[in-house]
Amino acid sequence: MTDKPTRGKRSKIDLLPEAIRKKLDMGLRDGSITQKELLEEINELIRQSGLPEEAELSKSGLNRYASKMEAVGKDLREMREISEVWVAQLGEKPTGDVTKLILEIGRTQLFKAMMNQADSADEAVDIGMIKDAMLAAQRLEQTASLSHKREKDIRKAFAEEAANAAEAVGKSQGLTKDAVQLLKNEILGIA
């Protein structure tokens, strides 16, 4: 995959109708058929849709696109694996994983920036950097607080749904009013 600039001309694949492009992407991700078979299938869809013959894909064009998609997919898989490792270290409960990861990365980068400033004792203290660092810390902590609140609200809503479902089932199974209330209290964590 090259990052060299192009003339700005869109590729044949970019010009395909969305339905055909989705079918192509699914075929590449699925991998159950060869690229040759996929190329024949996509070109047949292009012909059936009434597009001109020039819209049909070539083997090399499909291969370039497949290579590009694989490179992007590989990067995404690696990032997901790295994120899972970091999230596992940041907390045992994987709720709000992305937020926890971003917050920890932000805190780490902020700490490094402040340590670099402290290490360069020869230079004058950069008040602007300290101000920006304090603002960043405040925003990180505010984000952490909002994330924690959101997580609690989601858990509470889930517990309420479960308690209501338990109440309905309990009543339909002939449990007494006190037994149903005890069950609801246990699910909701009310003593």
PDB file of C-alpha atoms in Angstrom:
ATOM      1  CA  MET A   1       0.000   0.000   0.000  1.00  0.00           C
ATOM      2  CA  THR A   2       1.546   3.265  -1.041  1.00  0.00           C
ATOM      3  CA  ASP A   3       0.802   6.675   0.342  1.00  0.00           C
ATOM      4  CA  LYS A   4       1.945   8.526  -2.765  1.00  0.00           C
ATOM      5  CA  PRO A   5      -0.399  11.222  -4.006  1.00  0.00           C
ATOM      6  CA  THR A   6      -2.574  10.412  -6.986  1.00  0.00           C
ATOM      7  CA  ARG A   7      -4.058  12.547  -9.735  1.00  0.00           C
ATOM      8  CA  GLY A   8      -7.297  12.668  -7.819  1.00  0.00           C
ATOM      9  CA  LYS A   9      -8.997  10.248 -10.205  1.00  0.00           C
ATOM     10  CA  ARG A  10     -11.386   7.925  -8.420  1.00  0.00           C
ATOM     11  CA  SER A  11     -10.799   4.213  -8.888  1.00  0.00           C
ATOM     12  CA  LYS A  12     -13.267   1.938 -10.647  1.00  0.00           C
ATOM     13  CA  ILE A  13     -14.125   0.433  -7.290  1.00  0.00           C
ATOM     14  CA  ASP A  14     -14.911   3.867  -5.837  1.00  0.00           C
ATOM     15  CA  LEU A  15     -17.286   4.457  -8.757  1.00  0.00           C
ATOM     16  CA  LEU A  16     -19.208   1.200  -8.280  1.00  0.00           C
ATOM     17  CA  PRO A  17     -22.776   1.362  -6.980  1.00  0.00           C
ATOM     18  CA  GLU A  18     -22.849   0.913  -3.220  1.00  0.00           C
ATOM     19  CA  ALA A  19     -24.585  -2.478  -3.356  1.00  0.00           C
ATOM     20  CA  ILE A  20     -21.897  -3.936  -5.644  1.00  0.00           C
ATOM     21  CA  ARG A  21     -19.076  -2.423  -3.578  1.00  0.00           C
ATOM     22  CA  LYS A  22     -20.579  -3.889  -0.401  1.00  0.00           C
ATOM     23  CA  LYS A  23     -20.761  -7.307  -2.082  1.00  0.00           C
ATOM     24  CA  LEU A  24     -17.095  -6.936  -3.089  1.00  0.00           C
ATOM     25  CA  ASP A  25     -16.037  -5.952   0.429  1.00  0.00           C
ATOM     26  CA  MET A  26     -18.013  -8.831   1.945  1.00  0.00           C
ATOM     27  CA  GLY A  27     -16.428 -11.268  -0.501  1.00  0.00           C
ATOM     28  CA  LEU A  28     -12.947 -10.061   0.393  1.00  0.00           C
ATOM     29  CA  ARG A  29     -13.629 -10.247   4.135  1.00  0.00           C
ATOM     30  CA  ASP A  30     -15.342 -13.625   3.893  1.00  0.00           C
ATOM     31  CA  GLY A  31     -12.553 -15.281   1.938  1.00  0.00           C
ATOM     32  CA  SER A  32     -14.684 -18.324   1.111  1.00  0.00           C
ATOM     33  CA  ILE A  33     -14.075 -17.905  -2.620  1.00  0.00           C
ATOM     34  CA  THR A  34     -10.932 -17.068  -4.567  1.00  0.00           C
ATOM     35  CA  GLN A  35     -10.219 -13.587  -5.870  1.00  0.00           C
ATOM     36  CA  LYS A  36     -10.689 -14.911  -9.394  1.00  0.00           C
ATOM     37  CA  GLU A  37     -14.180 -16.187  -8.539  1.00  0.00           C
ATOM     38  CA  LEU A  38     -14.996 -12.937  -6.751  1.00  0.00           C
ATOM     39  CA  LEU A  39     -13.796 -10.925  -9.756  1.00  0.00           C
ATOM     40  CA  GLU A  40     -16.076 -12.925 -12.075  1.00  0.00           C
ATOM     41  CA  GLU A  41     -19.016 -12.500  -9.683  1.00  0.00           C
ATOM     42  CA  ILE A  42     -18.507  -8.734  -9.317  1.00  0.00           C
ATOM     43  CA  ASN A  43     -18.013  -8.196 -13.051  1.00  0.00           C
ATOM     44  CA  GLU A  44     -21.223 -10.140 -13.692  1.00  0.00           C
ATOM     45  CA  LEU A  45     -23.050  -7.837 -11.256  1.00  0.00           C
ATOM     46  CA  ILE A  46     -21.568  -4.837 -13.082  1.00  0.00           C
ATOM     47  CA  ARG A  47     -22.850  -6.178 -16.432  1.00  0.00           C
ATOM     48  CA  GLN A  48     -26.288  -6.957 -14.952  1.00  0.00           C
ATOM     49  CA  SER A  49     -26.578  -3.446 -13.536  1.00  0.00           C
ATOM     50  CA  GLY A  50     -26.145  -1.960 -17.006  1.00  0.00           C
ATOM     51  CA  LEU A  51     -22.837  -0.248 -16.341  1.00  0.00           C
ATOM     52  CA  PRO A  52     -20.466   0.143 -19.312  1.00  0.00           C
ATOM     53  CA  GLU A  53     -17.815  -2.477 -20.035  1.00  0.00           C
ATOM     54  CA  GLU A  54     -15.106  -0.044 -18.844  1.00  0.00           C
ATOM     55  CA  ALA A  55     -16.569  -0.287 -15.326  1.00  0.00           C
ATOM     56  CA  GLU A  56     -15.559  -3.948 -15.049  1.00  0.00           C
ATOM     57  CA  LEU A  57     -12.656  -4.635 -12.721  1.00  0.00           C
ATOM     58  CA  SER A  58      -9.305  -6.039 -13.750  1.00  0.00           C
ATOM     59  CA  LYS A  59      -7.359  -8.708 -11.855  1.00  0.00           C
ATOM     60  CA  SER A  60      -4.649  -6.224 -10.934  1.00  0.00           C
ATOM     61  CA  GLY A  61      -7.178  -3.583  -9.843  1.00  0.00           C
ATOM     62  CA  LEU A  62      -8.961  -6.074  -7.609  1.00  0.00           C
ATOM     63  CA  ASN A  63      -5.648  -7.314  -6.230  1.00  0.00           C
ATOM     64  CA  ARG A  64      -4.531  -3.738  -5.385  1.00  0.00           C
ATOM     65  CA  TYR A  65      -7.843  -3.084  -3.653  1.00  0.00           C
ATOM     66  CA  ALA A  66      -7.701  -6.408  -1.779  1.00  0.00           C
ATOM     67  CA  SER A  67      -4.139  -5.658  -0.640  1.00  0.00           C
ATOM     68  CA  LYS A  68      -5.159  -2.210   0.542  1.00  0.00           C
ATOM     69  CA  MET A  69      -8.173  -3.605   2.401  1.00  0.00           C
ATOM     70  CA  GLU A  70      -6.038  -6.301   4.015  1.00  0.00           C
ATOM     71  CA  ALA A  71      -3.490  -3.717   5.172  1.00  0.00           C
ATOM     72  CA  VAL A  72      -6.239  -1.600   6.725  1.00  0.00           C
ATOM     73  CA  GLY A  73      -7.819  -4.696   8.279  1.00  0.00           C
ATOM     74  CA  LYS A  74      -4.470  -5.779   9.681  1.00  0.00           C
ATOM     75  CA  ASP A  75      -3.935  -2.355  11.260  1.00  0.00           C
ATOM     76  CA  LEU A  76      -7.421  -2.466  12.800  1.00  0.00           C
ATOM     77  CA  ARG A  77      -6.885  -5.973  14.164  1.00  0.00           C
ATOM     78  CA  GLU A  78      -3.531  -4.990  15.674  1.00  0.00           C
ATOM     79  CA  MET A  79      -5.012  -1.847  17.244  1.00  0.00           C
ATOM     80  CA  ARG A  80      -7.892  -3.893  18.668  1.00  0.00           C
ATOM     81  CA  GLU A  81      -5.463  -6.432  20.165  1.00  0.00           C
ATOM     82  CA  ILE A  82      -3.318  -3.683  21.674  1.00  0.00           C
ATOM     83  CA  SER A  83      -6.409  -1.967  23.077  1.00  0.00           C
ATOM     84  CA  GLU A  84      -7.611  -5.217  24.642  1.00  0.00           C
ATOM     85  CA  VAL A  85      -4.236  -5.726  26.336  1.00  0.00           C
ATOM     86  CA  TRP A  86      -4.235  -2.178  27.721  1.00  0.00           C
ATOM     87  CA  VAL A  87      -7.844  -2.345  28.820  1.00  0.00           C
ATOM     88  CA  ALA A  88      -7.142  -5.614  30.633  1.00  0.00           C
ATOM     89  CA  GLN A  89      -4.418  -3.820  32.575  1.00  0.00           C
ATOM     90  CA  LEU A  90      -6.580  -0.776  33.279  1.00  0.00           C
ATOM     91  CA  GLY A  91      -9.498  -2.578  34.818  1.00  0.00           C
ATOM     92  CA  GLU A  92     -11.052  -5.962  35.279  1.00  0.00           C
ATOM     93  CA  LYS A  93     -14.471  -4.917  34.007  1.00  0.00           C
ATOM     94  CA  PRO A  94     -14.295  -4.124  30.274  1.00  0.00           C
ATOM     95  CA  THR A  95     -17.092  -1.558  30.245  1.00  0.00           C
ATOM     96  CA  GLY A  96     -16.097   1.775  28.777  1.00  0.00           C
ATOM     97  CA  ASP A  97     -12.929   0.168  27.398  1.00  0.00           C
ATOM     98  CA  VAL A  98     -12.182   2.806  24.812  1.00  0.00           C
ATOM     99  CA  THR A  99     -12.741   5.667  27.236  1.00  0.00           C
ATOM    100  CA  LYS A 100     -10.489   4.058  29.842  1.00  0.00           C
ATOM    101  CA  LEU A 101      -7.789   3.508  27.251  1.00  0.00           C
ATOM    102  CA  ILE A 102      -7.969   7.074  25.940  1.00  0.00           C
ATOM    103  CA  LEU A 103      -7.932   8.509  29.451  1.00  0.00           C
ATOM    104  CA  GLU A 104      -4.903   6.456  30.440  1.00  0.00           C
ATOM    105  CA  ILE A 105      -3.030   7.395  27.258  1.00  0.00           C
ATOM    106  CA  GLY A 106      -3.891  11.063  27.864  1.00  0.00           C
ATOM    107  CA  ARG A 107      -2.712  10.941  31.468  1.00  0.00           C
ATOM    108  CA  THR A 108       0.504   9.222  30.433  1.00  0.00           C
ATOM    109  CA  GLN A 109       1.226  11.773  27.705  1.00  0.00           C
ATOM    110  CA  LEU A 110       0.437  14.654  30.065  1.00  0.00           C
ATOM    111  CA  PHE A 111       2.777  13.223  32.694  1.00  0.00           C
ATOM    112  CA  LYS A 112       5.553  12.776  30.119  1.00  0.00           C
ATOM    113  CA  ALA A 113       5.150  16.363  28.902  1.00  0.00           C
ATOM    114  CA  MET A 114       5.344  17.695  32.447  1.00  0.00           C
ATOM    115  CA  MET A 115       8.393  15.539  33.234  1.00  0.00           C
ATOM    116  CA  ASN A 116      10.142  16.774  30.085  1.00  0.00           C
ATOM    117  CA  GLN A 117       9.447  20.347  31.174  1.00  0.00           C
ATOM    118  CA  ALA A 118      10.797  19.617  34.659  1.00  0.00           C
ATOM    119  CA  ASP A 119      13.921  17.925  33.242  1.00  0.00           C
ATOM    120  CA  SER A 120      14.908  20.974  31.243  1.00  0.00           C
ATOM    121  CA  ALA A 121      15.816  23.076  34.293  1.00  0.00           C
ATOM    122  CA  ASP A 122      17.965  25.385  32.149  1.00  0.00           C
ATOM    123  CA  GLU A 123      14.916  26.781  30.430  1.00  0.00           C
ATOM    124  CA  ALA A 124      12.354  29.085  31.956  1.00  0.00           C
ATOM    125  CA  VAL A 125       9.134  27.512  33.167  1.00  0.00           C
ATOM    126  CA  ASP A 126       6.574  27.493  30.374  1.00  0.00           C
ATOM    127  CA  ILE A 127       3.486  28.896  32.057  1.00  0.00           C
ATOM    128  CA  GLY A 128       1.423  28.242  28.919  1.00  0.00           C
ATOM    129  CA  MET A 129       2.383  24.560  28.974  1.00  0.00           C
ATOM    130  CA  ILE A 130       1.482  24.288  32.665  1.00  0.00           C
ATOM    131  CA  LYS A 131      -1.859  26.016  32.032  1.00  0.00           C
ATOM    132  CA  ASP A 132      -2.582  23.711  29.077  1.00  0.00           C
ATOM    133  CA  ALA A 133      -1.536  20.678  31.132  1.00  0.00           C
ATOM    134  CA  MET A 134      -3.837  21.626  34.002  1.00  0.00           C
ATOM    135  CA  LEU A 135      -6.717  22.213  31.586  1.00  0.00           C
ATOM    136  CA  ALA A 136      -6.025  18.854  29.941  1.00  0.00           C
ATOM    137  CA  ALA A 137      -5.951  17.143  33.349  1.00  0.00           C
ATOM    138  CA  GLN A 138      -9.243  18.768  34.295  1.00  0.00           C
ATOM    139  CA  ARG A 139     -10.848  17.649  31.042  1.00  0.00           C
ATOM    140  CA  LEU A 140      -9.489  14.108  31.418  1.00  0.00           C
ATOM    141  CA  GLU A 141     -10.881  13.827  34.932  1.00  0.00           C
ATOM    142  CA  GLN A 142     -14.214  15.304  33.852  1.00  0.00           C
ATOM    143  CA  THR A 143     -14.398  12.763  31.027  1.00  0.00           C
ATOM    144  CA  ALA A 144     -13.557   9.958  33.449  1.00  0.00           C
ATOM    145  CA  SER A 145     -16.305  11.131  35.800  1.00  0.00           C
ATOM    146  CA  LEU A 146     -18.878  11.325  32.992  1.00  0.00           C
ATOM    147  CA  SER A 147     -17.864   7.900  31.746  1.00  0.00           C
ATOM    148  CA  HIS A 148     -18.233   6.430  35.241  1.00  0.00           C
ATOM    149  CA  LYS A 149     -21.663   8.063  35.653  1.00  0.00           C
ATOM    150  CA  ARG A 150     -22.788   6.754  32.255  1.00  0.00           C
ATOM    151  CA  GLU A 151     -21.618   3.253  33.179  1.00  0.00           C
ATOM    152  CA  LYS A 152     -23.551   3.397  36.470  1.00  0.00           C
ATOM    153  CA  ASP A 153     -26.687   4.638  34.701  1.00  0.00           C
ATOM    154  CA  ILE A 154     -26.493   1.795  32.193  1.00  0.00           C
ATOM    155  CA  ARG A 155     -26.084  -0.787  34.963  1.00  0.00           C
ATOM    156  CA  LYS A 156     -28.991   0.724  36.908  1.00  0.00           C
ATOM    157  CA  ALA A 157     -31.253   0.654  33.843  1.00  0.00           C
ATOM    158  CA  PHE A 158     -30.311  -2.966  33.177  1.00  0.00           C
ATOM    159  CA  ALA A 159     -30.985  -3.932  36.804  1.00  0.00           C
ATOM    160  CA  GLU A 160     -34.388  -2.228  36.669  1.00  0.00           C
ATOM    161  CA  GLU A 161     -35.294  -4.087  33.480  1.00  0.00           C
ATOM    162  CA  ALA A 162     -34.192  -7.373  35.050  1.00  0.00           C
ATOM    163  CA  ALA A 163     -36.167  -6.633  38.225  1.00  0.00           C
ATOM    164  CA  ASN A 164     -39.301  -5.833  36.236  1.00  0.00           C
ATOM    165  CA  ALA A 165     -38.892  -9.030  34.223  1.00  0.00           C
ATOM    166  CA  ALA A 166     -38.378 -11.012  37.438  1.00  0.00           C
ATOM    167  CA  GLU A 167     -41.487  -9.415  38.926  1.00  0.00           C
ATOM    168  CA  ALA A 168     -43.575 -10.372  35.904  1.00  0.00           C
ATOM    169  CA  VAL A 169     -42.274 -13.945  35.922  1.00  0.00           C
ATOM    170  CA  GLY A 170     -42.661 -14.208  39.699  1.00  0.00           C
ATOM    171  CA  LYS A 171     -46.264 -13.083  39.574  1.00  0.00           C
ATOM    172  CA  SER A 172     -47.062 -15.434  36.705  1.00  0.00           C
ATOM    173  CA  GLN A 173     -45.543 -18.325  38.676  1.00  0.00           C
ATOM    174  CA  GLY A 174     -47.643 -17.594  41.745  1.00  0.00           C
ATOM    175  CA  LEU A 175     -45.009 -16.041  44.040  1.00  0.00           C
ATOM    176  CA  THR A 176     -46.325 -13.961  46.905  1.00  0.00           C
ATOM    177  CA  LYS A 177     -46.060 -10.186  46.827  1.00  0.00           C
ATOM    178  CA  ASP A 178     -43.340 -10.307  49.504  1.00  0.00           C
ATOM    179  CA  ALA A 179     -41.329 -12.933  47.582  1.00  0.00           C
ATOM    180  CA  VAL A 180     -41.528 -10.862  44.397  1.00  0.00           C
ATOM    181  CA  GLN A 181     -40.408  -7.740  46.284  1.00  0.00           C
ATOM    182  CA  LEU A 182     -37.508  -9.659  47.871  1.00  0.00           C
ATOM    183  CA  LEU A 183     -36.449 -10.874  44.424  1.00  0.00           C
ATOM    184  CA  LYS A 184     -36.608  -7.334  42.996  1.00  0.00           C
ATOM    185  CA  ASN A 185     -34.604  -5.969  45.931  1.00  0.00           C
ATOM    186  CA  GLU A 186     -31.890  -8.584  45.411  1.00  0.00           C
ATOM    187  CA  ILE A 187     -31.611  -7.785  41.696  1.00  0.00           C
ATOM    188  CA  LEU A 188     -31.546  -4.046  42.299  1.00  0.00           C
ATOM    189  CA  GLY A 189     -29.145  -4.368  45.217  1.00  0.00           C
ATOM    190  CA  ILE A 190     -31.525  -2.768  47.700  1.00  0.00           C
ATOM    191  CA  ALA A 191     -31.152  -4.084  51.234  1.00  0.00           C
TER     192      ALA A 191
END
